[in-house]
Amino acid sequence: MYFWKCWRETRVSFYVFLFIAVTLAALLWKLMDFTMSELPPKQLFALAWVILLFASGALLPLAGISFGATGISEEFAHKTAGFLLTKPRSIRYFVWTAWAANAVQFLTLTGSMMLVGTSILSWRYHAPLTGRLLLAFVPGLIMTFLIFGMTYLLAVLHKNGRDGFLSSLGGVIVFPIICLALEHFWQIHLPSPADMYPVGMSELISHPELASTLPPFWPLVGWLLVALACPFIAQLVLERTEL
Amino acid sequence: MNELAIGTKDLAKTYAGIRAVSGINLTVPRGSIYGFLGRNGAGKTTTIKMLLGLVRPTAGSALVLGMDALSEHIAILQRTAFVSEKKTLYPSLTPSELVRFSRGFYPTWSDSAVEKYARLFEIPMKQRFEQLSNGNQTKVWLLLALCQGADLLVLDEPTTALDPITVDQLMHVLAEDALDRGCTIFFSSHQLEEVERIAEYAGFIDHGKLLMEARLDDIKSEFRLITAAGSSLPAQTSSQVLSVDVEENFYRYVVTRDAEDFAAELSRNGATVASIATLGLREIFLQLVRKEQ
């Protein structure tokens, strides 16, 4: 019911993101062959893998912020909450159903991008796929859930998806700047979702073989919990909201 | 209170110091049609929202179908169909898709009722909701409510934007189909003629206060319009005399009880009593609101 309705509202965006994700993943080897064919296959594979990680790390959070702005907050913005909330289900049901409908779409997006990308790269460069390599997708996936959860919560607080989207976008841009400034000027390290990544971006580009480094466990768990806390807070907020 | 579909006790709601509803006591018998009447902003919608658990009362309590409106509101919603004052629904869904969406929430849902009412109300089931006229949007709300198989229908201004023919059809459906199933109908309106047509009970609300609640027949029998001719007749209102209109030597009194006694007293004062007439719901409502003001 509500799951179907949420899917119906986001399916066009989902198909667009899926098309981009699969196309990127599928055509990556062609791009590598075209631009860096002089490199040995092992190095090409490592570099292609890093580019795939970056591409997913950019695309999936974008999907997260876009999907987070849909869901139950839009019921208030479109004045359909009076219809939905007189259905015999709890607020918890509506909040988590909308969240789950989007989560399934992210998992499908991540899975598709990962499967298509890794299969083609592995076939093209005759490189074995290891569990360690696949685990490199986990921080990106949790980051997506985090950004999605934050957007979802902000949209609920604003009771408007667009405002939630803009606030979240602001957060995504401003928070890393604050972290960098604190680190640079005062040597203060704020806990940041970047802690989930075992190797920095510039380091990974210069040493692509580091892509198989295992991500740190506790930051992953911590930020996953934060990501899950967002819809929970949204539920608590809505349970105290009057129409 | 269990014989009541709706029973409230001193139900009140205050928004930022403004009293939207001031301690009202509603008694809606099961299986009845109850018209909840009031002007715009009188407190009708806030009361309905409290009954459905969408708004928490500041004071008092409400039982709906024998269940507490606050703590058991999901069980209440399972057996209650609601038509909102604001007739907005998902703009991109068609009525057929809205039926598909709503059906799964209610075990008592009737697909045959969907067919019946879609045909009766001539609803274009394959057109997106946003492309429907205001009247058709209201009809979709009514269709979804009527097909739910609910024990209680709560309709907030259900005839908004409907043409007279559809209003007629709706009144027929409510009075015949819904009541045949033993359904209670609680509907708010400021269209007094509609209420007068089908309601058995009526409650008048103004400025958040319940001015009167009774059987419609009792309400009508309580009020009389007395027209009398004479000079120097009493022109003051009292607990019995709600209003007096004087035009030269003609006096028009609206009295609430013992109209015959009052007319006899006028005659003793030398007046010629021209008529003692019953009042329509509209006049009664206006008199009550004016008296309150």
PDB file of C-alpha atoms in Angstrom, chain B residues 28-279:
ATOM      1  CA  VAL B  28     -24.225  10.894  18.704  1.00  0.00           C
ATOM      2  CA  PRO B  29     -26.397   7.754  18.885  1.00  0.00           C
ATOM      3  CA  ARG B  30     -25.292   4.713  16.915  1.00  0.00           C
ATOM      4  CA  GLY B  31     -27.010   4.244  13.580  1.00  0.00           C
ATOM      5  CA  SER B  32     -28.118   7.855  13.342  1.00  0.00           C
ATOM      6  CA  ILE B  33     -27.417  10.718  10.966  1.00  0.00           C
ATOM      7  CA  TYR B  34     -26.065  13.654  12.916  1.00  0.00           C
ATOM      8  CA  GLY B  35     -25.609  17.088  11.396  1.00  0.00           C
ATOM      9  CA  PHE B  36     -22.875  19.145  13.016  1.00  0.00           C
ATOM     10  CA  LEU B  37     -23.644  22.726  12.126  1.00  0.00           C
ATOM     11  CA  GLY B  38     -21.670  25.861  12.452  1.00  0.00           C
ATOM     12  CA  ARG B  39     -20.213  28.801  10.636  1.00  0.00           C
ATOM     13  CA  ASN B  40     -16.734  28.766   9.128  1.00  0.00           C
ATOM     14  CA  GLY B  41     -14.240  28.735  11.990  1.00  0.00           C
ATOM     15  CA  ALA B  42     -16.847  27.671  14.542  1.00  0.00           C
ATOM     16  CA  GLY B  43     -14.759  24.677  15.669  1.00  0.00           C
ATOM     17  CA  LYS B  44     -16.289  21.878  13.573  1.00  0.00           C
ATOM     18  CA  THR B  45     -13.095  20.685  11.926  1.00  0.00           C
ATOM     19  CA  THR B  46     -11.050  20.903  15.125  1.00  0.00           C
ATOM     20  CA  THR B  47     -13.678  18.793  16.893  1.00  0.00           C
ATOM     21  CA  ILE B  48     -13.581  16.221  14.093  1.00  0.00           C
ATOM     22  CA  LYS B  49      -9.782  16.109  14.193  1.00  0.00           C
ATOM     23  CA  MET B  50      -9.910  15.436  17.931  1.00  0.00           C
ATOM     24  CA  LEU B  51     -12.405  12.628  17.358  1.00  0.00           C
ATOM     25  CA  LEU B  52     -10.039  11.017  14.850  1.00  0.00           C
ATOM     26  CA  GLY B  53      -6.947  11.425  17.008  1.00  0.00           C
ATOM     27  CA  LEU B  54      -5.300  13.894  14.631  1.00  0.00           C
ATOM     28  CA  VAL B  55      -5.301  16.628  17.261  1.00  0.00           C
ATOM     29  CA  ARG B  56      -4.762  16.174  20.994  1.00  0.00           C
ATOM     30  CA  PRO B  57      -7.451  17.795  23.157  1.00  0.00           C
ATOM     31  CA  THR B  58      -6.328  20.389  25.692  1.00  0.00           C
ATOM     32  CA  ALA B  59      -8.973  19.055  28.085  1.00  0.00           C
ATOM     33  CA  GLY B  60     -11.786  16.547  28.189  1.00  0.00           C
ATOM     34  CA  SER B  61     -12.169  13.204  26.471  1.00  0.00           C
ATOM     35  CA  ALA B  62     -13.912  11.568  23.556  1.00  0.00           C
ATOM     36  CA  LEU B  63     -15.184   8.062  22.955  1.00  0.00           C
ATOM     37  CA  VAL B  64     -15.687   7.016  19.353  1.00  0.00           C
ATOM     38  CA  LEU B  65     -17.407   3.662  18.758  1.00  0.00           C
ATOM     39  CA  GLY B  66     -16.771   2.997  22.451  1.00  0.00           C
ATOM     40  CA  MET B  67     -13.017   3.579  22.156  1.00  0.00           C
ATOM     41  CA  ASP B  68     -10.867   6.374  23.485  1.00  0.00           C
ATOM     42  CA  ALA B  69     -10.103   8.815  20.678  1.00  0.00           C
ATOM     43  CA  LEU B  70      -6.569   9.436  21.843  1.00  0.00           C
ATOM     44  CA  SER B  71      -5.214   6.072  22.940  1.00  0.00           C
ATOM     45  CA  GLU B  72      -7.174   3.841  20.555  1.00  0.00           C
ATOM     46  CA  HIS B  73      -7.277   6.021  17.481  1.00  0.00           C
ATOM     47  CA  ILE B  74      -5.894   3.377  15.110  1.00  0.00           C
ATOM     48  CA  ALA B  75      -8.671   0.952  16.078  1.00  0.00           C
ATOM     49  CA  ILE B  76     -11.144   3.805  15.563  1.00  0.00           C
ATOM     50  CA  LEU B  77      -9.701   4.597  12.125  1.00  0.00           C
ATOM     51  CA  GLN B  78     -10.082   0.943  11.155  1.00  0.00           C
ATOM     52  CA  ARG B  79     -13.851   1.337  11.481  1.00  0.00           C
ATOM     53  CA  THR B  80     -14.243   4.981  10.520  1.00  0.00           C
ATOM     54  CA  ALA B  81     -14.352   6.565   7.079  1.00  0.00           C
ATOM     55  CA  PHE B  82     -13.402  10.192   6.825  1.00  0.00           C
ATOM     56  CA  VAL B  83     -13.912  12.849   4.195  1.00  0.00           C
ATOM     57  CA  SER B  84     -11.722  15.838   4.870  1.00  0.00           C
ATOM     58  CA  GLU B  85     -12.725  19.452   4.500  1.00  0.00           C
ATOM     59  CA  LYS B  86      -9.689  19.888   2.220  1.00  0.00           C
ATOM     60  CA  LYS B  87     -10.277  17.597  -0.699  1.00  0.00           C
ATOM     61  CA  THR B  88      -6.633  17.166  -1.728  1.00  0.00           C
ATOM     62  CA  LEU B  89      -5.272  13.748  -2.659  1.00  0.00           C
ATOM     63  CA  TYR B  90      -2.186  12.460  -4.447  1.00  0.00           C
ATOM     64  CA  PRO B  91      -2.185  14.533  -7.626  1.00  0.00           C
ATOM     65  CA  SER B  92      -0.478  11.994  -9.877  1.00  0.00           C
ATOM     66  CA  LEU B  93      -2.670   9.036  -8.915  1.00  0.00           C
ATOM     67  CA  THR B  94      -5.852   8.168 -10.752  1.00  0.00           C
ATOM     68  CA  PRO B  95      -9.031   7.324  -8.822  1.00  0.00           C
ATOM     69  CA  SER B  96      -8.394   3.649  -9.703  1.00  0.00           C
ATOM     70  CA  GLU B  97      -4.938   3.858  -8.169  1.00  0.00           C
ATOM     71  CA  LEU B  98      -6.324   5.636  -5.113  1.00  0.00           C
ATOM     72  CA  VAL B  99      -8.774   2.773  -4.721  1.00  0.00           C
ATOM     73  CA  ARG B 100      -5.878   0.324  -5.003  1.00  0.00           C
ATOM     74  CA  PHE B 101      -3.968   2.317  -2.392  1.00  0.00           C
ATOM     75  CA  SER B 102      -6.876   2.546   0.064  1.00  0.00           C
ATOM     76  CA  ARG B 103      -8.220  -0.984  -0.347  1.00  0.00           C
ATOM     77  CA  GLY B 104      -5.374  -2.684   1.513  1.00  0.00           C
ATOM     78  CA  PHE B 105      -5.945  -0.713   4.699  1.00  0.00           C
ATOM     79  CA  TYR B 106      -9.454  -2.012   5.285  1.00  0.00           C
ATOM     80  CA  PRO B 107     -10.528  -5.662   5.576  1.00  0.00           C
ATOM     81  CA  THR B 108     -14.143  -4.554   5.094  1.00  0.00           C
ATOM     82  CA  TRP B 109     -13.439  -2.847   1.753  1.00  0.00           C
ATOM     83  CA  SER B 110     -16.041  -3.484  -0.956  1.00  0.00           C
ATOM     84  CA  ASP B 111     -15.008  -3.602  -4.622  1.00  0.00           C
ATOM     85  CA  SER B 112     -18.623  -3.935  -5.713  1.00  0.00           C
ATOM     86  CA  ALA B 113     -19.311  -0.643  -3.924  1.00  0.00           C
ATOM     87  CA  VAL B 114     -16.459   0.933  -5.890  1.00  0.00           C
ATOM     88  CA  GLU B 115     -18.111  -0.076  -9.154  1.00  0.00           C
ATOM     89  CA  LYS B 116     -21.526   1.029  -7.964  1.00  0.00           C
ATOM     90  CA  TYR B 117     -20.534   4.482  -6.727  1.00  0.00           C
ATOM     91  CA  ALA B 118     -18.053   5.170  -9.514  1.00  0.00           C
ATOM     92  CA  ARG B 119     -20.909   4.610 -11.956  1.00  0.00           C
ATOM     93  CA  LEU B 120     -23.436   6.548  -9.879  1.00  0.00           C
ATOM     94  CA  PHE B 121     -21.165   9.571  -9.406  1.00  0.00           C
ATOM     95  CA  GLU B 122     -19.772   9.272 -12.950  1.00  0.00           C
ATOM     96  CA  ILE B 123     -16.166   9.445 -11.782  1.00  0.00           C
ATOM     97  CA  PRO B 124     -13.492   9.225 -14.509  1.00  0.00           C
ATOM     98  CA  MET B 125     -11.461   6.470 -12.859  1.00  0.00           C
ATOM     99  CA  LYS B 126      -8.505   6.596 -15.251  1.00  0.00           C
ATOM    100  CA  GLN B 127      -7.828  10.325 -15.089  1.00  0.00           C
ATOM    101  CA  ARG B 128      -5.150  11.733 -12.798  1.00  0.00           C
ATOM    102  CA  PHE B 129      -6.558  13.308  -9.638  1.00  0.00           C
ATOM    103  CA  GLU B 130      -4.998  16.700 -10.410  1.00  0.00           C
ATOM    104  CA  GLN B 131      -6.805  16.769 -13.756  1.00  0.00           C
ATOM    105  CA  LEU B 132     -10.229  16.215 -12.198  1.00  0.00           C
ATOM    106  CA  SER B 133     -12.639  19.065 -11.603  1.00  0.00           C
ATOM    107  CA  ASN B 134     -13.209  20.169  -7.988  1.00  0.00           C
ATOM    108  CA  GLY B 135     -16.539  18.382  -8.004  1.00  0.00           C
ATOM    109  CA  ASN B 136     -15.006  15.135  -9.220  1.00  0.00           C
ATOM    110  CA  GLN B 137     -12.219  15.403  -6.649  1.00  0.00           C
ATOM    111  CA  THR B 138     -14.860  15.615  -3.915  1.00  0.00           C
ATOM    112  CA  LYS B 139     -16.612  12.600  -5.446  1.00  0.00           C
ATOM    113  CA  VAL B 140     -13.385  10.572  -5.264  1.00  0.00           C
ATOM    114  CA  TRP B 141     -13.137  11.316  -1.541  1.00  0.00           C
ATOM    115  CA  LEU B 142     -16.728  10.215  -1.084  1.00  0.00           C
ATOM    116  CA  LEU B 143     -16.174   7.072  -3.131  1.00  0.00           C
ATOM    117  CA  LEU B 144     -13.175   6.082  -1.009  1.00  0.00           C
ATOM    118  CA  ALA B 145     -15.142   6.691   2.179  1.00  0.00           C
ATOM    119  CA  LEU B 146     -18.285   4.874   1.092  1.00  0.00           C
ATOM    120  CA  CYS B 147     -16.444   1.744  -0.093  1.00  0.00           C
ATOM    121  CA  GLN B 148     -14.594   1.253   3.149  1.00  0.00           C
ATOM    122  CA  GLY B 149     -17.436  -0.611   4.842  1.00  0.00           C
ATOM    123  CA  ALA B 150     -17.056   1.601   7.898  1.00  0.00           C
ATOM    124  CA  ASP B 151     -19.273   1.683  10.993  1.00  0.00           C
ATOM    125  CA  LEU B 152     -18.923   5.439  11.236  1.00  0.00           C
ATOM    126  CA  LEU B 153     -18.769   7.974   8.430  1.00  0.00           C
ATOM    127  CA  VAL B 154     -17.263  11.314   9.432  1.00  0.00           C
ATOM    128  CA  LEU B 155     -17.818  13.811   6.665  1.00  0.00           C
ATOM    129  CA  ASP B 156     -16.399  17.308   6.956  1.00  0.00           C
ATOM    130  CA  GLU B 157     -18.233  19.578   4.519  1.00  0.00           C
ATOM    131  CA  PRO B 158     -18.890  16.656   2.154  1.00  0.00           C
ATOM    132  CA  THR B 159     -20.811  18.572  -0.476  1.00  0.00           C
ATOM    133  CA  THR B 160     -18.155  21.177  -1.268  1.00  0.00           C
ATOM    134  CA  ALA B 161     -18.055  21.865  -5.012  1.00  0.00           C
ATOM    135  CA  LEU B 162     -20.741  19.296  -5.796  1.00  0.00           C
ATOM    136  CA  ASP B 163     -23.490  20.097  -8.263  1.00  0.00           C
ATOM    137  CA  PRO B 164     -27.104  19.847  -7.027  1.00  0.00           C
ATOM    138  CA  ILE B 165     -27.666  16.510  -8.773  1.00  0.00           C
ATOM    139  CA  THR B 166     -24.667  14.896  -7.094  1.00  0.00           C
ATOM    140  CA  VAL B 167     -25.663  16.412  -3.746  1.00  0.00           C
ATOM    141  CA  ASP B 168     -29.056  14.798  -4.256  1.00  0.00           C
ATOM    142  CA  GLN B 169     -27.457  11.444  -5.104  1.00  0.00           C
ATOM    143  CA  LEU B 170     -25.151  11.678  -2.112  1.00  0.00           C
ATOM    144  CA  MET B 171     -27.988  12.471   0.276  1.00  0.00           C
ATOM    145  CA  HIS B 172     -29.845   9.472  -1.100  1.00  0.00           C
ATOM    146  CA  VAL B 173     -26.805   7.215  -0.686  1.00  0.00           C
ATOM    147  CA  LEU B 174     -26.240   8.409   2.875  1.00  0.00           C
ATOM    148  CA  ALA B 175     -29.870   8.135   3.897  1.00  0.00           C
ATOM    149  CA  GLU B 176     -30.470   4.739   2.284  1.00  0.00           C
ATOM    150  CA  ASP B 177     -27.309   2.689   1.681  1.00  0.00           C
ATOM    151  CA  ALA B 178     -25.190   3.716   4.626  1.00  0.00           C
ATOM    152  CA  LEU B 179     -27.996   3.631   7.162  1.00  0.00           C
ATOM    153  CA  ASP B 180     -29.142   0.224   5.894  1.00  0.00           C
ATOM    154  CA  ARG B 181     -25.755  -1.126   6.915  1.00  0.00           C
ATOM    155  CA  GLY B 182     -26.236   0.308  10.404  1.00  0.00           C
ATOM    156  CA  CYS B 183     -23.595   2.938   9.766  1.00  0.00           C
ATOM    157  CA  THR B 184     -23.577   6.142  11.813  1.00  0.00           C
ATOM    158  CA  ILE B 185     -23.123   9.328   9.817  1.00  0.00           C
ATOM    159  CA  PHE B 186     -21.641  12.393  11.441  1.00  0.00           C
ATOM    160  CA  PHE B 187     -21.357  15.237   9.043  1.00  0.00           C
ATOM    161  CA  SER B 188     -20.419  18.827   9.452  1.00  0.00           C
ATOM    162  CA  SER B 189     -21.837  21.469   7.219  1.00  0.00           C
ATOM    163  CA  HIS B 190     -22.981  25.014   6.972  1.00  0.00           C
ATOM    164  CA  GLN B 191     -25.446  23.989   4.268  1.00  0.00           C
ATOM    165  CA  LEU B 192     -28.424  23.833   6.607  1.00  0.00           C
ATOM    166  CA  GLU B 193     -30.867  22.620   3.953  1.00  0.00           C
ATOM    167  CA  GLU B 194     -28.821  19.437   3.455  1.00  0.00           C
ATOM    168  CA  VAL B 195     -28.810  18.682   7.145  1.00  0.00           C
ATOM    169  CA  GLU B 196     -32.507  19.380   7.431  1.00  0.00           C
ATOM    170  CA  ARG B 197     -33.137  16.901   4.634  1.00  0.00           C
ATOM    171  CA  ILE B 198     -31.510  13.818   6.083  1.00  0.00           C
ATOM    172  CA  ALA B 199     -30.336  14.350   9.650  1.00  0.00           C
ATOM    173  CA  GLU B 200     -32.150  12.929  12.653  1.00  0.00           C
ATOM    174  CA  TYR B 201     -30.002  14.777  15.138  1.00  0.00           C
ATOM    175  CA  ALA B 202     -28.282  18.129  14.966  1.00  0.00           C
ATOM    176  CA  GLY B 203     -25.742  19.997  17.010  1.00  0.00           C
ATOM    177  CA  PHE B 204     -25.043  23.705  16.614  1.00  0.00           C
ATOM    178  CA  ILE B 205     -21.570  24.956  17.339  1.00  0.00           C
ATOM    179  CA  ASP B 206     -20.391  28.550  17.366  1.00  0.00           C
ATOM    180  CA  HIS B 207     -17.172  30.063  18.668  1.00  0.00           C
ATOM    181  CA  GLY B 208     -16.195  26.602  19.904  1.00  0.00           C
ATOM    182  CA  LYS B 209     -19.301  26.211  22.069  1.00  0.00           C
ATOM    183  CA  LEU B 210     -22.082  23.719  21.511  1.00  0.00           C
ATOM    184  CA  LEU B 211     -25.168  25.929  21.487  1.00  0.00           C
ATOM    185  CA  MET B 212     -27.709  23.155  21.210  1.00  0.00           C
ATOM    186  CA  GLU B 213     -27.889  19.451  20.498  1.00  0.00           C
ATOM    187  CA  ALA B 214     -31.073  17.426  20.117  1.00  0.00           C
ATOM    188  CA  ARG B 215     -33.270  15.487  17.741  1.00  0.00           C
ATOM    189  CA  LEU B 216     -34.030  17.639  14.737  1.00  0.00           C
ATOM    190  CA  ASP B 217     -37.787  17.253  15.282  1.00  0.00           C
ATOM    191  CA  ASP B 218     -37.418  18.340  18.899  1.00  0.00           C
ATOM    192  CA  ILE B 219     -35.353  21.332  17.871  1.00  0.00           C
ATOM    193  CA  LYS B 220     -37.958  22.353  15.340  1.00  0.00           C
ATOM    194  CA  SER B 221     -40.839  21.862  17.750  1.00  0.00           C
ATOM    195  CA  GLU B 222     -39.102  23.961  20.379  1.00  0.00           C
ATOM    196  CA  PHE B 223     -38.986  27.142  18.331  1.00  0.00           C
ATOM    197  CA  ARG B 224     -41.977  29.168  17.143  1.00  0.00           C
ATOM    198  CA  LEU B 225     -42.385  32.411  15.253  1.00  0.00           C
ATOM    199  CA  ILE B 226     -45.286  34.441  16.604  1.00  0.00           C
ATOM    200  CA  THR B 227     -46.582  37.346  14.530  1.00  0.00           C
ATOM    201  CA  ALA B 228     -48.762  39.791  16.410  1.00  0.00           C
ATOM    202  CA  ALA B 229     -50.279  43.238  15.786  1.00  0.00           C
ATOM    203  CA  GLY B 230     -50.776  45.770  18.520  1.00  0.00           C
ATOM    204  CA  SER B 231     -49.307  48.751  20.237  1.00  0.00           C
ATOM    205  CA  SER B 232     -46.859  48.951  23.124  1.00  0.00           C
ATOM    206  CA  LEU B 233     -46.265  45.208  23.147  1.00  0.00           C
ATOM    207  CA  PRO B 234     -43.171  43.841  24.971  1.00  0.00           C
ATOM    208  CA  ALA B 235     -40.054  44.313  22.839  1.00  0.00           C
ATOM    209  CA  GLN B 236     -37.364  42.849  25.093  1.00  0.00           C
ATOM    210  CA  THR B 237     -35.662  39.513  24.682  1.00  0.00           C
ATOM    211  CA  SER B 238     -35.571  37.035  27.551  1.00  0.00           C
ATOM    212  CA  SER B 239     -34.674  33.400  28.161  1.00  0.00           C
ATOM    213  CA  GLN B 240     -37.935  32.526  26.401  1.00  0.00           C
ATOM    214  CA  VAL B 241     -37.987  35.230  23.742  1.00  0.00           C
ATOM    215  CA  LEU B 242     -34.920  34.927  21.532  1.00  0.00           C
ATOM    216  CA  SER B 243     -35.644  37.897  19.292  1.00  0.00           C
ATOM    217  CA  VAL B 244     -38.198  40.574  18.575  1.00  0.00           C
ATOM    218  CA  ASP B 245     -38.557  42.406  15.261  1.00  0.00           C
ATOM    219  CA  VAL B 246     -40.802  45.457  15.337  1.00  0.00           C
ATOM    220  CA  GLU B 247     -42.155  47.123  12.243  1.00  0.00           C
ATOM    221  CA  GLU B 248     -44.728  49.835  12.970  1.00  0.00           C
ATOM    222  CA  ASN B 249     -47.445  47.928  14.871  1.00  0.00           C
ATOM    223  CA  PHE B 250     -46.339  44.462  13.785  1.00  0.00           C
ATOM    224  CA  TYR B 251     -44.223  42.338  16.131  1.00  0.00           C
ATOM    225  CA  ARG B 252     -42.383  39.149  15.219  1.00  0.00           C
ATOM    226  CA  TYR B 253     -41.279  37.070  18.219  1.00  0.00           C
ATOM    227  CA  VAL B 254     -39.072  33.989  18.116  1.00  0.00           C
ATOM    228  CA  VAL B 255     -39.815  32.010  21.267  1.00  0.00           C
ATOM    229  CA  THR B 256     -38.199  28.831  22.500  1.00  0.00           C
ATOM    230  CA  ARG B 257     -40.918  27.185  24.563  1.00  0.00           C
ATOM    231  CA  ASP B 258     -44.557  27.565  25.624  1.00  0.00           C
ATOM    232  CA  ALA B 259     -45.402  29.529  22.501  1.00  0.00           C
ATOM    233  CA  GLU B 260     -49.145  29.143  23.156  1.00  0.00           C
ATOM    234  CA  ASP B 261     -48.845  30.676  26.636  1.00  0.00           C
ATOM    235  CA  PHE B 262     -46.798  33.545  25.281  1.00  0.00           C
ATOM    236  CA  ALA B 263     -49.350  34.175  22.530  1.00  0.00           C
ATOM    237  CA  ALA B 264     -52.149  34.141  25.113  1.00  0.00           C
ATOM    238  CA  GLU B 265     -50.298  36.716  27.171  1.00  0.00           C
ATOM    239  CA  LEU B 266     -49.917  38.929  24.105  1.00  0.00           C
ATOM    240  CA  SER B 267     -53.663  38.643  23.499  1.00  0.00           C
ATOM    241  CA  ARG B 268     -54.331  39.670  27.093  1.00  0.00           C
ATOM    242  CA  ASN B 269     -52.191  42.777  26.422  1.00  0.00           C
ATOM    243  CA  GLY B 270     -54.502  43.703  23.583  1.00  0.00           C
ATOM    244  CA  ALA B 271     -52.550  42.209  20.710  1.00  0.00           C
ATOM    245  CA  THR B 272     -54.001  40.373  17.758  1.00  0.00           C
ATOM    246  CA  VAL B 273     -51.984  37.222  17.251  1.00  0.00           C
ATOM    247  CA  ALA B 274     -51.874  36.677  13.485  1.00  0.00           C
ATOM    248  CA  SER B 275     -49.953  33.399  13.397  1.00  0.00           C
ATOM    249  CA  ILE B 276     -47.847  30.913  15.336  1.00  0.00           C
ATOM    250  CA  ALA B 277     -45.511  29.236  12.857  1.00  0.00           C
ATOM    251  CA  THR B 278     -42.748  26.687  13.016  1.00  0.00           C
ATOM    252  CA  LEU B 279     -39.238  27.759  12.009  1.00  0.00           C
TER     253      LEU B 279
END
